[in-house]
């Protein structure tokens, strides 16, 4: 009996020793070395599209306080963005469980919506489940806001709107973004972003896109070469304009194609989800979307407005069968302060702007040729072009 008692005491002491040897919270090294600050840095990294760096910031916050709710929930967002949905859910749940006060609990509900949205983008969550999960988190967050009027629901509404957009529910997203915009006073951190997304929804509605692929591409802030290929194939049915027409003259071709002699097999799209659309546009020889030297298509390279104009120009020329359109504006003065008549995309810019396919900044007399071409701009242009071409 005495031996058993001594053994029990030893085990208890050993347990205390092991507990004392566990990793202890790190002491702050500077004034801004706080969990709150590192969470703010992590959120900024997420906004810049750097989830791995964001995760590192949240981990730094957890070194200082392993039970800090916003750091746990924030890490959940980063993990979801990286593609680890299972771990992401656990961290978001832990963040909600460790939340101290209504503010941190609201933060965790927003994190739940953001993490689920990333999971849907990565194909780990269906659109239907995303709508359900984000609605649950939104309802919980709104209950907090109704009970505590000092809480700002801007982030909750904005990210619920993003979740609805990801699930292609335009009515829901429009309503959420409208809440952010019309709030009094409006939160400047989210009001401008919500207005931009609200406008994108309106553009998508006007574009009357017929496929979910088209709608999803229209939601992107900057369209890629692969995205444009999909828009042209899925929404415009571009093949009907190219299969019966010959390419324009060599002078026109040499001025606008990435590699006019490229006949190599494309080597960088084998596992790309839009491979079929890319192969279609390259087989048609759509200028501006031809392979580069070495057989590379570079599907994820973003397009500028000038590049988009040249692609649209080629479609107009081929569909109309009028090669003179390729040089119609050469030698004329430019109405834009940022597009010179000697630039290779001058004629294309003039052709598409006179037809209203791409917008200009009329007040400043600018076209912004090097600005990113957004998915909404491209979708509207393709929709307008479809209407024009159907009349020919």
Short mmCIF file of C-alpha atoms in Angstrom, two decimals:
data_model
loop_
_atom_site.label_atom_id
_atom_site.label_comp_id
_atom_site.label_asym_id
_atom_site.label_seq_id
_atom_site.Cartn_x
_atom_site.Cartn_y
_atom_site.Cartn_z
CA UNK A 1 0.00 0.00 0.00
CA UNK A 2 2.84 2.34 0.89
CA UNK A 3 4.59 1.55 -2.40
CA UNK A 4 1.42 2.34 -4.34
CA UNK A 5 1.03 5.70 -2.57
CA UNK A 6 4.63 6.63 -3.32
CA UNK A 7 4.14 5.61 -6.98
CA UNK A 8 0.99 7.73 -7.22
CA UNK A 9 2.79 10.75 -5.77
CA UNK A 10 5.63 10.30 -8.24
CA UNK A 11 3.21 10.14 -11.15
CA UNK A 12 1.48 13.32 -10.01
CA UNK A 13 4.80 15.11 -9.62
CA UNK A 14 5.92 13.90 -13.04
CA UNK A 15 2.73 15.26 -14.57
CA UNK A 16 3.41 18.67 -13.03
CA UNK A 17 6.98 18.60 -14.30
CA UNK A 18 5.87 17.72 -17.83
CA UNK A 19 3.27 20.46 -17.76
CA UNK A 20 5.90 22.92 -16.66
CA UNK A 21 8.14 21.86 -19.54
CA UNK A 22 5.48 22.66 -22.14
CA UNK A 23 5.90 25.57 -24.49
CA UNK A 24 5.19 28.80 -22.69
CA UNK A 25 3.84 32.00 -24.29
CA UNK A 26 6.61 34.15 -25.69
CA UNK A 27 7.22 37.52 -24.05
CA UNK A 28 6.72 40.61 -26.22
CA UNK A 29 9.92 42.01 -27.72
CA UNK A 30 8.62 45.42 -28.80
CA UNK A 31 5.70 47.80 -28.36
CA UNK A 32 3.88 46.43 -31.44
CA UNK A 33 4.75 42.82 -30.65
CA UNK A 34 1.19 42.06 -29.56
CA UNK A 35 -1.36 39.45 -30.65
CA UNK A 36 -3.70 42.20 -31.84
CA UNK A 37 -1.06 43.79 -34.07
CA UNK A 38 0.03 40.50 -35.62
CA UNK A 39 -3.60 39.64 -36.38
CA UNK A 40 -4.00 42.98 -38.15
CA UNK A 41 -0.86 42.24 -40.19
CA UNK A 42 -2.22 38.79 -41.02
CA UNK A 43 -5.50 40.22 -42.25
CA UNK A 44 -3.61 42.71 -44.45
CA UNK A 45 -1.62 39.82 -45.93
CA UNK A 46 -4.83 37.98 -46.71
CA UNK A 47 -6.17 41.04 -48.53
CA UNK A 48 -2.98 41.08 -50.60
CA UNK A 49 -3.40 37.44 -51.59
CA UNK A 50 -0.55 36.08 -49.45
CA UNK A 51 -2.14 33.38 -47.24
CA UNK A 52 1.17 31.73 -46.27
CA UNK A 53 2.53 35.03 -44.99
CA UNK A 54 -0.80 35.65 -43.26
CA UNK A 55 -0.56 32.29 -41.53
CA UNK A 56 2.93 33.19 -40.29
CA UNK A 57 1.56 36.41 -38.75
CA UNK A 58 -1.28 34.55 -37.03
CA UNK A 59 1.22 31.99 -35.72
CA UNK A 60 3.32 34.84 -34.31
CA UNK A 61 0.22 36.12 -32.51
CA UNK A 62 -0.38 32.65 -31.10
CA UNK A 63 3.19 32.50 -29.80
CA UNK A 64 2.28 35.43 -27.57
CA UNK A 65 -1.15 34.10 -26.64
CA UNK A 66 -1.99 30.52 -27.71
CA UNK A 67 -5.65 31.06 -26.81
CA UNK A 68 -6.18 34.40 -28.57
CA UNK A 69 -9.48 33.91 -30.41
CA UNK A 70 -8.93 36.24 -33.40
CA UNK A 71 -5.52 34.66 -34.11
CA UNK A 72 -7.04 31.17 -34.10
CA UNK A 73 -9.91 32.24 -36.35
CA UNK A 74 -7.57 34.21 -38.61
CA UNK A 75 -5.32 31.20 -39.03
CA UNK A 76 -8.43 29.28 -40.07
CA UNK A 77 -8.98 31.72 -42.94
CA UNK A 78 -5.35 31.38 -44.05
CA UNK A 79 -5.47 27.58 -43.94
CA UNK A 80 -8.68 27.56 -45.98
CA UNK A 81 -7.06 29.85 -48.56
CA UNK A 82 -4.05 27.54 -48.76
CA UNK A 83 -6.31 24.52 -49.25
CA UNK A 84 -6.42 22.82 -45.83
CA UNK A 85 -10.16 23.03 -45.20
CA UNK A 86 -10.26 20.36 -42.47
CA UNK A 87 -7.73 22.17 -40.30
CA UNK A 88 -9.28 25.52 -41.18
CA UNK A 89 -12.64 24.55 -39.71
CA UNK A 90 -11.00 23.42 -36.47
CA UNK A 91 -9.14 26.70 -36.06
CA UNK A 92 -12.23 28.79 -36.80
CA UNK A 93 -14.21 26.76 -34.26
CA UNK A 94 -11.42 27.20 -31.71
CA UNK A 95 -11.41 30.92 -32.41
CA UNK A 96 -15.12 31.08 -31.73
CA UNK A 97 -14.73 29.02 -28.55
CA UNK A 98 -11.91 31.22 -27.22
CA UNK A 99 -13.59 34.52 -28.19
CA UNK A 100 -13.69 37.03 -25.36
CA UNK A 101 -16.55 39.46 -25.79
CA UNK A 102 -18.97 40.24 -28.60
CA UNK A 103 -16.33 41.84 -30.81
CA UNK A 104 -14.13 38.77 -30.95
CA UNK A 105 -17.15 36.53 -31.41
CA UNK A 106 -18.27 38.66 -34.37
CA UNK A 107 -14.75 38.43 -35.79
CA UNK A 108 -14.94 34.63 -35.58
CA UNK A 109 -18.28 34.59 -37.43
CA UNK A 110 -16.77 36.70 -40.20
CA UNK A 111 -13.79 34.35 -40.28
CA UNK A 112 -16.14 31.38 -40.66
CA UNK A 113 -17.70 33.00 -43.75
CA UNK A 114 -14.32 33.90 -45.25
CA UNK A 115 -12.89 30.42 -44.66
CA UNK A 116 -15.92 28.73 -46.20
CA UNK A 117 -15.70 31.02 -49.23
CA UNK A 118 -12.09 30.03 -49.76
CA UNK A 119 -12.99 26.37 -49.40
CA UNK A 120 -15.60 26.78 -52.14
CA UNK A 121 -13.08 28.55 -54.40
CA UNK A 122 -10.70 25.65 -53.92
CA UNK A 123 -13.38 23.08 -54.72
CA UNK A 124 -13.57 21.73 -51.16
CA UNK A 125 -17.10 22.99 -50.49
CA UNK A 126 -20.14 23.07 -52.75
CA UNK A 127 -21.95 26.29 -53.55
CA UNK A 128 -25.04 25.06 -51.74
CA UNK A 129 -23.06 24.23 -48.59
CA UNK A 130 -21.31 27.59 -48.82
CA UNK A 131 -24.64 29.40 -48.84
CA UNK A 132 -25.87 27.39 -45.85
CA UNK A 133 -22.68 27.73 -43.81
CA UNK A 134 -22.27 31.44 -44.51
CA UNK A 135 -25.93 32.10 -43.71
CA UNK A 136 -25.57 30.36 -40.33
CA UNK A 137 -22.50 32.42 -39.46
CA UNK A 138 -24.16 35.60 -40.74
CA UNK A 139 -27.27 35.02 -38.61
CA UNK A 140 -25.15 34.44 -35.51
CA UNK A 141 -23.21 37.60 -36.23
CA UNK A 142 -26.35 39.67 -36.77
CA UNK A 143 -27.73 38.52 -33.43
CA UNK A 144 -24.60 39.93 -31.81
CA UNK A 145 -24.99 43.21 -33.71
CA UNK A 146 -28.64 43.54 -32.70
CA UNK A 147 -27.74 42.98 -29.04
CA UNK A 148 -24.72 45.29 -29.13
CA UNK A 149 -25.23 48.41 -31.25
CA UNK A 150 -21.57 49.35 -30.90
CA UNK A 151 -20.61 46.51 -33.23
CA UNK A 152 -20.17 47.32 -36.93
CA UNK A 153 -21.70 44.70 -39.28
CA UNK A 154 -19.82 45.99 -42.37
CA UNK A 155 -17.33 43.10 -42.54
CA UNK A 156 -20.05 40.56 -41.80
CA UNK A 157 -22.26 41.86 -44.62
CA UNK A 158 -19.40 42.32 -47.07
CA UNK A 159 -18.02 38.80 -46.74
CA UNK A 160 -21.50 37.30 -46.78
CA UNK A 161 -21.87 39.12 -50.11
CA UNK A 162 -18.62 37.59 -51.33
CA UNK A 163 -19.82 34.14 -50.27
CA UNK A 164 -23.07 34.62 -52.19
CA UNK A 165 -21.10 35.74 -55.25
CA UNK A 166 -18.92 32.64 -55.05
CA UNK A 167 -22.10 30.55 -54.93
CA UNK A 168 -23.43 32.56 -57.93
CA UNK A 169 -26.41 33.89 -55.97
CA UNK A 170 -26.55 37.41 -57.42
CA UNK A 171 -29.66 38.49 -55.50
CA UNK A 172 -28.08 37.66 -52.15
CA UNK A 173 -24.76 39.31 -53.01
CA UNK A 174 -26.44 42.45 -54.29
CA UNK A 175 -28.47 42.75 -51.09
CA UNK A 176 -25.41 42.28 -48.88
CA UNK A 177 -23.27 44.81 -50.72
CA UNK A 178 -26.17 47.28 -50.65
CA UNK A 179 -26.27 46.97 -46.87
CA UNK A 180 -22.62 47.97 -46.64
CA UNK A 181 -23.01 50.89 -49.04
CA UNK A 182 -26.18 52.31 -47.48
CA UNK A 183 -25.06 52.01 -43.85
CA UNK A 184 -25.01 55.28 -41.88
CA UNK A 185 -22.24 56.04 -41.36
CA UNK A 186 -20.71 53.81 -44.03
CA UNK A 187 -17.53 51.98 -43.07
CA UNK A 188 -14.88 53.36 -45.47
CA UNK A 189 -12.84 50.18 -45.19
CA UNK A 190 -15.61 48.16 -46.82
CA UNK A 191 -17.92 50.69 -48.51
CA UNK A 192 -15.66 51.28 -51.52
CA UNK A 193 -15.00 47.58 -51.98
CA UNK A 194 -18.70 46.78 -51.65
CA UNK A 195 -19.61 49.42 -54.22
CA UNK A 196 -17.11 47.97 -56.70
CA UNK A 197 -18.56 44.49 -56.22
CA UNK A 198 -22.12 45.83 -56.43
CA UNK A 199 -21.25 47.43 -59.77
CA UNK A 200 -19.75 44.14 -60.93
CA UNK A 201 -23.03 42.40 -60.17
CA UNK A 202 -24.90 45.00 -62.22
CA UNK A 203 -22.49 44.50 -65.11
CA UNK A 204 -22.98 40.74 -64.94
CA UNK A 205 -26.74 41.19 -65.04
CA UNK A 206 -26.46 43.44 -68.10
CA UNK A 207 -24.14 40.96 -69.79
CA UNK A 208 -26.88 38.30 -69.53
CA UNK A 209 -24.30 35.51 -69.37
CA UNK A 210 -25.66 32.09 -70.20
CA UNK A 211 -23.12 29.82 -68.47
CA UNK A 212 -21.87 29.49 -64.90
CA UNK A 213 -18.32 29.57 -66.30
CA UNK A 214 -19.04 32.98 -67.81
CA UNK A 215 -20.53 34.32 -64.59
CA UNK A 216 -17.63 33.07 -62.51
CA UNK A 217 -15.08 34.61 -64.87
CA UNK A 218 -17.02 37.87 -64.82
CA UNK A 219 -16.47 38.02 -61.07
CA UNK A 220 -12.68 38.05 -61.33
CA UNK A 221 -10.91 41.34 -60.73
CA UNK A 222 -8.39 40.69 -63.50
CA UNK A 223 -9.07 38.32 -66.37
CA UNK A 224 -6.38 35.91 -67.58
CA UNK A 225 -5.64 34.54 -71.04
CA UNK A 226 -7.37 31.29 -70.07
CA UNK A 227 -10.41 33.19 -68.77
CA UNK A 228 -10.74 35.11 -72.02
CA UNK A 229 -10.50 31.90 -74.02
CA UNK A 230 -13.35 30.44 -71.99
CA UNK A 231 -15.51 33.55 -72.40
CA UNK A 232 -15.06 33.49 -76.16
CA UNK A 233 -15.88 29.79 -76.46
CA UNK A 234 -18.59 29.43 -73.82
CA UNK A 235 -20.41 32.75 -74.21
CA UNK A 236 -19.64 33.96 -77.73
CA UNK A 237 -19.46 30.59 -79.51
CA UNK A 238 -16.49 32.02 -81.37
CA UNK A 239 -16.04 29.02 -83.64
CA UNK A 240 -18.93 30.05 -85.89
CA UNK A 241 -17.08 33.24 -86.82
CA UNK A 242 -13.66 31.65 -87.37
CA UNK A 243 -14.36 28.34 -89.03
CA UNK A 244 -15.69 29.98 -92.20
CA UNK A 245 -13.27 32.90 -92.51
CA UNK A 246 -9.61 33.20 -93.44
CA UNK A 247 -7.05 35.05 -91.33
CA UNK A 248 -6.37 38.67 -92.13
CA UNK A 249 -3.30 39.75 -94.11
CA UNK A 250 0.24 39.07 -92.91
CA UNK A 251 0.96 42.71 -92.08
CA UNK A 252 -1.97 42.76 -89.68
CA UNK A 253 -0.96 39.42 -88.23
CA UNK A 254 2.69 40.29 -87.64
CA UNK A 255 1.74 43.43 -85.73
CA UNK A 256 -0.48 41.68 -83.24
CA UNK A 257 0.31 38.06 -82.58
CA UNK A 258 2.54 36.66 -79.86
CA UNK A 259 4.04 34.13 -82.26
CA UNK A 260 2.48 34.06 -85.75
CA UNK A 261 4.47 30.95 -86.74
CA UNK A 262 3.72 28.92 -83.64
CA UNK A 263 2.44 25.47 -84.51
CA UNK A 264 3.94 23.60 -81.58
CA UNK A 265 1.83 21.55 -79.23
CA UNK A 266 0.90 23.62 -76.19
CA UNK A 267 2.85 22.27 -73.25
CA UNK A 268 1.57 24.17 -70.21
CA UNK A 269 -2.19 23.46 -70.13
CA UNK A 270 -2.33 19.69 -69.64
CA UNK A 271 -4.02 19.94 -66.24
CA UNK A 272 -5.70 23.31 -66.68
CA UNK A 273 -9.49 23.28 -66.05
CA UNK A 274 -10.04 25.45 -69.15
CA UNK A 275 -7.86 23.36 -71.43
CA UNK A 276 -10.60 22.62 -73.96
CA UNK A 277 -11.41 26.31 -74.38
CA UNK A 278 -7.73 27.20 -74.75
CA UNK A 279 -7.22 24.53 -77.40
CA UNK A 280 -10.26 25.83 -79.27
CA UNK A 281 -9.11 29.46 -79.49
CA UNK A 282 -5.59 28.46 -80.44
CA UNK A 283 -6.92 26.21 -83.20
CA UNK A 284 -8.91 29.15 -84.55
CA UNK A 285 -5.85 31.39 -84.42
CA UNK A 286 -7.42 34.16 -82.35
CA UNK A 287 -4.78 36.87 -82.37
CA UNK A 288 -3.71 37.91 -78.92
CA UNK A 289 -4.42 34.40 -77.66
CA UNK A 290 -1.91 32.47 -79.75
CA UNK A 291 0.88 30.40 -78.19
CA UNK A 292 4.21 31.98 -77.38
CA UNK A 293 7.54 30.65 -78.63
CA UNK A 294 8.30 27.25 -77.15
CA UNK A 295 4.69 26.06 -77.18
CA UNK A 296 3.64 27.96 -74.05
CA UNK A 297 0.18 29.47 -73.75
CA UNK A 298 0.77 31.00 -70.31
CA UNK A 299 -2.88 30.56 -69.27
CA UNK A 300 -2.66 32.44 -65.98
CA UNK A 301 -1.02 35.57 -67.37
CA UNK A 302 -3.44 38.50 -66.87
CA UNK A 303 -4.67 40.63 -69.76
CA UNK A 304 -4.53 44.40 -70.01
CA UNK A 305 -7.26 46.53 -71.58
CA UNK A 306 -5.06 47.05 -74.66
CA UNK A 307 -4.60 43.30 -75.09
CA UNK A 308 -8.33 42.79 -74.68
CA UNK A 309 -8.96 45.40 -77.36
CA UNK A 310 -6.69 43.59 -79.82
CA UNK A 311 -8.46 40.29 -79.22
CA UNK A 312 -11.86 41.89 -79.80
CA UNK A 313 -10.53 43.62 -82.92
CA UNK A 314 -9.46 40.30 -84.42
CA UNK A 315 -12.92 38.84 -83.82
CA UNK A 316 -14.61 41.80 -85.49
CA UNK A 317 -12.31 41.60 -88.52
CA UNK A 318 -12.75 37.86 -88.94
CA UNK A 319 -16.50 37.88 -88.35
CA UNK A 320 -17.11 40.74 -90.77
CA UNK A 321 -14.65 39.54 -93.36
CA UNK A 322 -13.52 43.16 -93.73
CA UNK A 323 -9.72 43.29 -93.46
CA UNK A 324 -9.77 47.07 -93.84
CA UNK A 325 -11.05 47.34 -90.26
CA UNK A 326 -7.60 46.22 -89.12
CA UNK A 327 -6.09 49.51 -90.33
CA UNK A 328 -9.09 51.83 -90.46
CA UNK A 329 -7.81 54.29 -87.87
CA UNK A 330 -4.11 54.21 -88.76
CA UNK A 331 -2.88 57.75 -89.49
CA UNK A 332 -5.60 59.46 -87.48
CA UNK A 333 -5.10 61.52 -84.35
CA UNK A 334 -5.69 59.86 -81.02
CA UNK A 335 -8.51 61.14 -78.80
CA UNK A 336 -6.77 59.59 -75.78
CA UNK A 337 -3.90 61.19 -73.91
CA UNK A 338 -2.48 57.76 -73.04
CA UNK A 339 -2.74 56.04 -76.45
CA UNK A 340 -0.40 57.25 -79.19
CA UNK A 341 -1.24 56.67 -82.89
CA UNK A 342 2.06 54.82 -83.39
CA UNK A 343 1.35 52.20 -80.72
CA UNK A 344 0.50 48.69 -81.96
CA UNK A 345 -2.86 48.64 -80.21
CA UNK A 346 -4.03 52.08 -81.40
CA UNK A 347 -6.32 50.80 -84.17
CA UNK A 348 -7.79 48.14 -81.88
CA UNK A 349 -8.52 50.66 -79.14
CA UNK A 350 -10.22 52.96 -81.61
CA UNK A 351 -12.24 50.13 -83.13
CA UNK A 352 -13.61 48.80 -79.84
CA UNK A 353 -14.22 52.17 -78.19
CA UNK A 354 -16.13 53.60 -81.16
CA UNK A 355 -18.37 50.53 -80.91
CA UNK A 356 -18.76 50.93 -77.16
CA UNK A 357 -17.25 47.54 -76.36
CA UNK A 358 -14.75 48.83 -73.79
CA UNK A 359 -15.30 51.86 -71.58
CA UNK A 360 -13.12 54.97 -71.51
CA UNK A 361 -12.49 57.69 -68.99
CA UNK A 362 -14.12 60.44 -71.04
CA UNK A 363 -13.61 63.14 -68.40
CA UNK A 364 -9.85 62.68 -68.41
CA UNK A 365 -9.58 61.60 -72.04
CA UNK A 366 -7.96 58.31 -71.09
CA UNK A 367 -8.33 54.68 -72.11
CA UNK A 368 -5.89 53.26 -69.53
CA UNK A 369 -4.45 50.68 -71.95
CA UNK A 370 -2.16 49.03 -69.42
CA UNK A 371 -4.81 48.77 -66.69
CA UNK A 372 -6.02 45.27 -65.83
CA UNK A 373 -9.00 44.05 -67.85
CA UNK A 374 -11.58 42.95 -65.30
CA UNK A 375 -13.84 39.96 -65.75
CA UNK A 376 -16.91 42.20 -65.69
CA UNK A 377 -15.47 44.47 -68.42
CA UNK A 378 -14.62 41.48 -70.59
CA UNK A 379 -18.04 39.91 -70.04
CA UNK A 380 -19.84 43.12 -71.00
CA UNK A 381 -17.67 43.48 -74.09
CA UNK A 382 -18.33 39.91 -75.18
CA UNK A 383 -22.07 40.37 -74.59
CA UNK A 384 -22.16 43.57 -76.64
CA UNK A 385 -20.03 41.99 -79.35
CA UNK A 386 -22.37 39.00 -79.49
CA UNK A 387 -25.31 41.30 -80.12
CA UNK A 388 -23.40 43.14 -82.85
CA UNK A 389 -22.14 39.99 -84.57
CA UNK A 390 -25.54 38.34 -84.54
CA UNK A 391 -26.79 41.22 -86.69
CA UNK A 392 -24.25 40.41 -89.43
#
